[in-house]
PDB file of C-alpha atoms in Angstrom:
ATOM      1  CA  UNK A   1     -31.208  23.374  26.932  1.00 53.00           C
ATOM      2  CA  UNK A   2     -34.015  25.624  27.366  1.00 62.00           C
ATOM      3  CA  UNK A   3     -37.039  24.581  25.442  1.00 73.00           C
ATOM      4  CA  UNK A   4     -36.064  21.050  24.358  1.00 81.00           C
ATOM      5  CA  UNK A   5     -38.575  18.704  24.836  1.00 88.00           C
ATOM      6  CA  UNK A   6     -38.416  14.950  26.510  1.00 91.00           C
ATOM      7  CA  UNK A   7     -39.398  13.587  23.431  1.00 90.00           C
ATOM      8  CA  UNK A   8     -36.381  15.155  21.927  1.00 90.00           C
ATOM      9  CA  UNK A   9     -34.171  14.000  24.293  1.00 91.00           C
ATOM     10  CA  UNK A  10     -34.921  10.565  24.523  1.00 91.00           C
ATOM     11  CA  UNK A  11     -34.380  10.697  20.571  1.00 92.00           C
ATOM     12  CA  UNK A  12     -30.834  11.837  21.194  1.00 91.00           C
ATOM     13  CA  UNK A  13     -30.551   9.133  23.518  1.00 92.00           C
ATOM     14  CA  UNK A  14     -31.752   6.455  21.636  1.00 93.00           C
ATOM     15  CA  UNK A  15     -29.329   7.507  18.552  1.00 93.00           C
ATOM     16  CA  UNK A  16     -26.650   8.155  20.715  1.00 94.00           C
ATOM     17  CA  UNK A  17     -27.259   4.259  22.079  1.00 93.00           C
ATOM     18  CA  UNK A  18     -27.008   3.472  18.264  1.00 93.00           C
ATOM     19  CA  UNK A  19     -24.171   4.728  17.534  1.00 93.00           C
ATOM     20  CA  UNK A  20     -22.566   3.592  20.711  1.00 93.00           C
ATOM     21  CA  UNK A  21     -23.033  -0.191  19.533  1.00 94.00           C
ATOM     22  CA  UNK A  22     -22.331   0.405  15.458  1.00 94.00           C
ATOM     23  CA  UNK A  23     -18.959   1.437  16.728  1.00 94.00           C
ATOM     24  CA  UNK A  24     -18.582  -1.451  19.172  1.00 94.00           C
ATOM     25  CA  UNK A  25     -19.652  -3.612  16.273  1.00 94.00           C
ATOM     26  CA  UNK A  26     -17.192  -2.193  13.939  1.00 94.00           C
ATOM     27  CA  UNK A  27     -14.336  -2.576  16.717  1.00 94.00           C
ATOM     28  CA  UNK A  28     -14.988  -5.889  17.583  1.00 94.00           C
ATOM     29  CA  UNK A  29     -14.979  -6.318  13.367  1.00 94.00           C
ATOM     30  CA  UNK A  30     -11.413  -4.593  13.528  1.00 92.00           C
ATOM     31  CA  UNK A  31      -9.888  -6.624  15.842  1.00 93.00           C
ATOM     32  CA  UNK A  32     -10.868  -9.791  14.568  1.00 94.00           C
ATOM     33  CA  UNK A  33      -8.726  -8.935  10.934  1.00 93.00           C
ATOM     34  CA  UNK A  34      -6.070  -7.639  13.290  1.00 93.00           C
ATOM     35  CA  UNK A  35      -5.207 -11.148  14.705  1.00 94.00           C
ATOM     36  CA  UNK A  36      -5.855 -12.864  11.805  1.00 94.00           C
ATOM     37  CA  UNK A  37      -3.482 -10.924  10.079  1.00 92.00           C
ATOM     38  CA  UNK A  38      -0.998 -11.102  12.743  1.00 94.00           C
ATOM     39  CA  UNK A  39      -1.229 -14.954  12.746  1.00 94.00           C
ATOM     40  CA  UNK A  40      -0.731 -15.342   8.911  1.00 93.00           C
ATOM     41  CA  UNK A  41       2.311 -13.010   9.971  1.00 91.00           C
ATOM     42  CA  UNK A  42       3.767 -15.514  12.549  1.00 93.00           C
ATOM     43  CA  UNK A  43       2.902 -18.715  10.479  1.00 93.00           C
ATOM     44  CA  UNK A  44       4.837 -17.484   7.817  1.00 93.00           C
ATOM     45  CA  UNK A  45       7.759 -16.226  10.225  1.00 93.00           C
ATOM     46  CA  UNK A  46       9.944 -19.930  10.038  1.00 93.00           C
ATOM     47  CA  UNK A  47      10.095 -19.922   6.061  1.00 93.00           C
ATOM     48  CA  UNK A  48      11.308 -16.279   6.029  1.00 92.00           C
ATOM     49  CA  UNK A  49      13.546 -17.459   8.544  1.00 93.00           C
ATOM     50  CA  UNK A  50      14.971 -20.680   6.510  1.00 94.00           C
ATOM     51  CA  UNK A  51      15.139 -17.883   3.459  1.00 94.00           C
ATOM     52  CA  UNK A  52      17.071 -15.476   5.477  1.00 92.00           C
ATOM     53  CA  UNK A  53      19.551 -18.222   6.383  1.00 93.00           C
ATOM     54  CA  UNK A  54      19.877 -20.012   3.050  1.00 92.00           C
ATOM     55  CA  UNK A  55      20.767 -16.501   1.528  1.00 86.00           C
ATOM     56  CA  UNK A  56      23.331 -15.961   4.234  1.00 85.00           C
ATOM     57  CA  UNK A  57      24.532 -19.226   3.422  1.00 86.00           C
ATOM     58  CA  UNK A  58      25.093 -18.333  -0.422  1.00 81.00           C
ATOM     59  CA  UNK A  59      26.648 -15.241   0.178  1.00 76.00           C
ATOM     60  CA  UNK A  60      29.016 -16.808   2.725  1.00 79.00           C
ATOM     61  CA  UNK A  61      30.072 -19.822   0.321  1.00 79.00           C
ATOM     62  CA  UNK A  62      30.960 -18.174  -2.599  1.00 68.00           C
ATOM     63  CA  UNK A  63      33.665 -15.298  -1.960  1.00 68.00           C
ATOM     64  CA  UNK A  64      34.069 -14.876  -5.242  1.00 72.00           C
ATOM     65  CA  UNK A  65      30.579 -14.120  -6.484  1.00 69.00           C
ATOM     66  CA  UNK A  66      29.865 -10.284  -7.629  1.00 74.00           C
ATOM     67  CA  UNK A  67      26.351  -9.141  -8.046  1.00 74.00           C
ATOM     68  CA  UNK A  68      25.114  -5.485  -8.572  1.00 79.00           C
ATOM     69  CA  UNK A  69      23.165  -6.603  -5.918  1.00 76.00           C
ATOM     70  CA  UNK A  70      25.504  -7.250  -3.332  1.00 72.00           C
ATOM     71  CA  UNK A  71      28.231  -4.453  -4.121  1.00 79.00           C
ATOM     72  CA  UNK A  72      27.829  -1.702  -1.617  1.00 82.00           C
ATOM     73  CA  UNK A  73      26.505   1.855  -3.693  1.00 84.00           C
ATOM     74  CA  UNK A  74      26.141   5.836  -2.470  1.00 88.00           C
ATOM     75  CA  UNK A  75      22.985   6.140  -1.878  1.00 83.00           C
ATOM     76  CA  UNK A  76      21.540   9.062  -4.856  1.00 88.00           C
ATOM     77  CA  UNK A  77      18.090   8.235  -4.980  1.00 90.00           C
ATOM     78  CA  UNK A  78      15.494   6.961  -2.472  1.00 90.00           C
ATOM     79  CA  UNK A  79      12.135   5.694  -2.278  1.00 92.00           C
ATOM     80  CA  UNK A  80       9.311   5.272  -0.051  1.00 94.00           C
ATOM     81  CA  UNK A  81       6.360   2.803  -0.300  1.00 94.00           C
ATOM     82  CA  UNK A  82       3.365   4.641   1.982  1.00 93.00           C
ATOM     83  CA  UNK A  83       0.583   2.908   2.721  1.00 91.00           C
ATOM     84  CA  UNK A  84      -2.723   5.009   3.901  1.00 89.00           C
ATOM     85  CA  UNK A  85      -5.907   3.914   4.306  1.00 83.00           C
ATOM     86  CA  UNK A  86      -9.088   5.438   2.335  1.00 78.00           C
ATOM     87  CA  UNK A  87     -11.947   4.823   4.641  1.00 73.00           C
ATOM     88  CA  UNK A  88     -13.156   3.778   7.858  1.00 68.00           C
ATOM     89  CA  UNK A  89     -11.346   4.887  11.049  1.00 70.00           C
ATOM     90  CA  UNK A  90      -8.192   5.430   9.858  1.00 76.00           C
ATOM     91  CA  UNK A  91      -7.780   9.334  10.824  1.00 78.00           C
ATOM     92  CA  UNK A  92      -4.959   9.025  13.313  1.00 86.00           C
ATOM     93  CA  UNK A  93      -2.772   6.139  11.619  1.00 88.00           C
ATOM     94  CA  UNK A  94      -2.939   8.021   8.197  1.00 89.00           C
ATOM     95  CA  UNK A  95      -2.116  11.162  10.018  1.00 91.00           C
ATOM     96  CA  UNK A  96       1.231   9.337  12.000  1.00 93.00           C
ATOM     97  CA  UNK A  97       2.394   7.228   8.628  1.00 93.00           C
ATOM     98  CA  UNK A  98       2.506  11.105   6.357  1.00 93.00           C
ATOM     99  CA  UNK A  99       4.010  12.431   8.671  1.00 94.00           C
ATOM    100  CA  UNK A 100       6.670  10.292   9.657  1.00 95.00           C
ATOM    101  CA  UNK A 101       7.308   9.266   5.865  1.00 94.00           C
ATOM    102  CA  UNK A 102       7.560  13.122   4.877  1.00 94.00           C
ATOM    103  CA  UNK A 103      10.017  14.178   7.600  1.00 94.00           C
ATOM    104  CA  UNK A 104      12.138  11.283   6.902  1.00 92.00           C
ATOM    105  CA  UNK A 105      12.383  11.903   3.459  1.00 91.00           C
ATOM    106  CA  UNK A 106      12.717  15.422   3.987  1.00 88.00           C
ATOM    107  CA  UNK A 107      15.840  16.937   2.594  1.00 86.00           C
ATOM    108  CA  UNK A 108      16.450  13.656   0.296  1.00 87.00           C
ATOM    109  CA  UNK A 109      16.192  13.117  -3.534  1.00 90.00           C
ATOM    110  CA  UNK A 110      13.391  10.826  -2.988  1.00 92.00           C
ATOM    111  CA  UNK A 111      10.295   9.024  -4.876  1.00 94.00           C
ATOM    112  CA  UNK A 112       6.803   7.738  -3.531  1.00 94.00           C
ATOM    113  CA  UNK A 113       5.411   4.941  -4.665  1.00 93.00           C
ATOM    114  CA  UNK A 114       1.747   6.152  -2.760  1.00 92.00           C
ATOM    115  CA  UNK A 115      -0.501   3.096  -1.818  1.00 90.00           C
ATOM    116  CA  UNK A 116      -3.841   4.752  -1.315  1.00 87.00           C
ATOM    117  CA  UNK A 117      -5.985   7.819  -2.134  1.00 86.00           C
ATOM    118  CA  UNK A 118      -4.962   9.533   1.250  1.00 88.00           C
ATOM    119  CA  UNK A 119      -1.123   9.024   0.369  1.00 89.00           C
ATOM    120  CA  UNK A 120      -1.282  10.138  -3.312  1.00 89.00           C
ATOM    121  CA  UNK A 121      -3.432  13.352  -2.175  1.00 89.00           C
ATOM    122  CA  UNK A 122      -0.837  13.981   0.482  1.00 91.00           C
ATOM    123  CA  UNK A 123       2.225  13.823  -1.707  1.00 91.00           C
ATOM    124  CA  UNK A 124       0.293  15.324  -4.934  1.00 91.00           C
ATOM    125  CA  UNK A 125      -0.049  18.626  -2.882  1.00 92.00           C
ATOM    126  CA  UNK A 126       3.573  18.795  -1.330  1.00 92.00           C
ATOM    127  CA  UNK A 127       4.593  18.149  -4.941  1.00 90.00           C
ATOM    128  CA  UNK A 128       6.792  14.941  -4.340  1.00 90.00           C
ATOM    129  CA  UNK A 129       7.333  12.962  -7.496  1.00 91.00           C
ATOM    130  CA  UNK A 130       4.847   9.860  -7.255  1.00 92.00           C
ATOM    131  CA  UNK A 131       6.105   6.427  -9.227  1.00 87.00           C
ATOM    132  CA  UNK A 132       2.926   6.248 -10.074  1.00 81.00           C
ATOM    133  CA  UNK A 133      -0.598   8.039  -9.879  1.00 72.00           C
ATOM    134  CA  UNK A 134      -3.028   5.153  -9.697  1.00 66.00           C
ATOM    135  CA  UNK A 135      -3.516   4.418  -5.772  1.00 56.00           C
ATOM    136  CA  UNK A 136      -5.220   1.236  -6.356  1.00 56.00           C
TER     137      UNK A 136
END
């Protein structure tokens, strides 16, 4: 670093000291809406499983019920809800959740319903058919 000044690197410093506590800030901001969302999760955990068994219960009781919705159907058609973030930090999770929905769909007569700008710019340029273009 030949001809760099002190004053110049104390600058550096100080911004690097910045940025160092923005991102703590913003991490300690994540984390808080991550267990807040995992404990509206878990509080609503016993009614889903009361619904679970009350719909077992139905199905069990009546043998001679027939539903479209409980006949068993070949699979022609599939389709995927993606979910990918638009801003923030959210690199590496949209990168995972693209991938991992286009290889498993890979090979299938499937449809995207894209939840986010990332998503509908991923599918959009691998020419998947999108259920719909708006990503908000």
């Amino acid at each position: 670093m030949a001809g760099v000044s002190t004053k110049e690197i104390k600058n550096r410093i100080r911004s690097m000291e910045s940025t160092k506590q923005i991102t703590k800030a913003m991490e300690m901001v994540a984390a808080s809406k991550l267990r807040r969302a995992q404990t509206q999760v878990q509080s609503s955990r016993p009614y889903f499983e009361i619904l679970l068994s009350t719909i077992g219960d139905i199905v069990a009781s009546t043998q001679e019920m027939s539903s479209p919705y409980l006949t068993a159907r070949p699979v022609k058609r599939s389709a995927y809800v993606v979910i990918a973030g638009d801003r923030g930090l959210a690199g590496g999770y949209n990168s995972n959740v693209l991938k991992l929905a286009y290889e498993h769909m890979e090979g299938k007569d499937a449809v995207v319903l894209p939840i986010g700008k990332k998503a509908v710019d991923f599918f959009k340029a691998r020419q998947i058919p999108l259920l719909v273009e708006n990503y908000r």
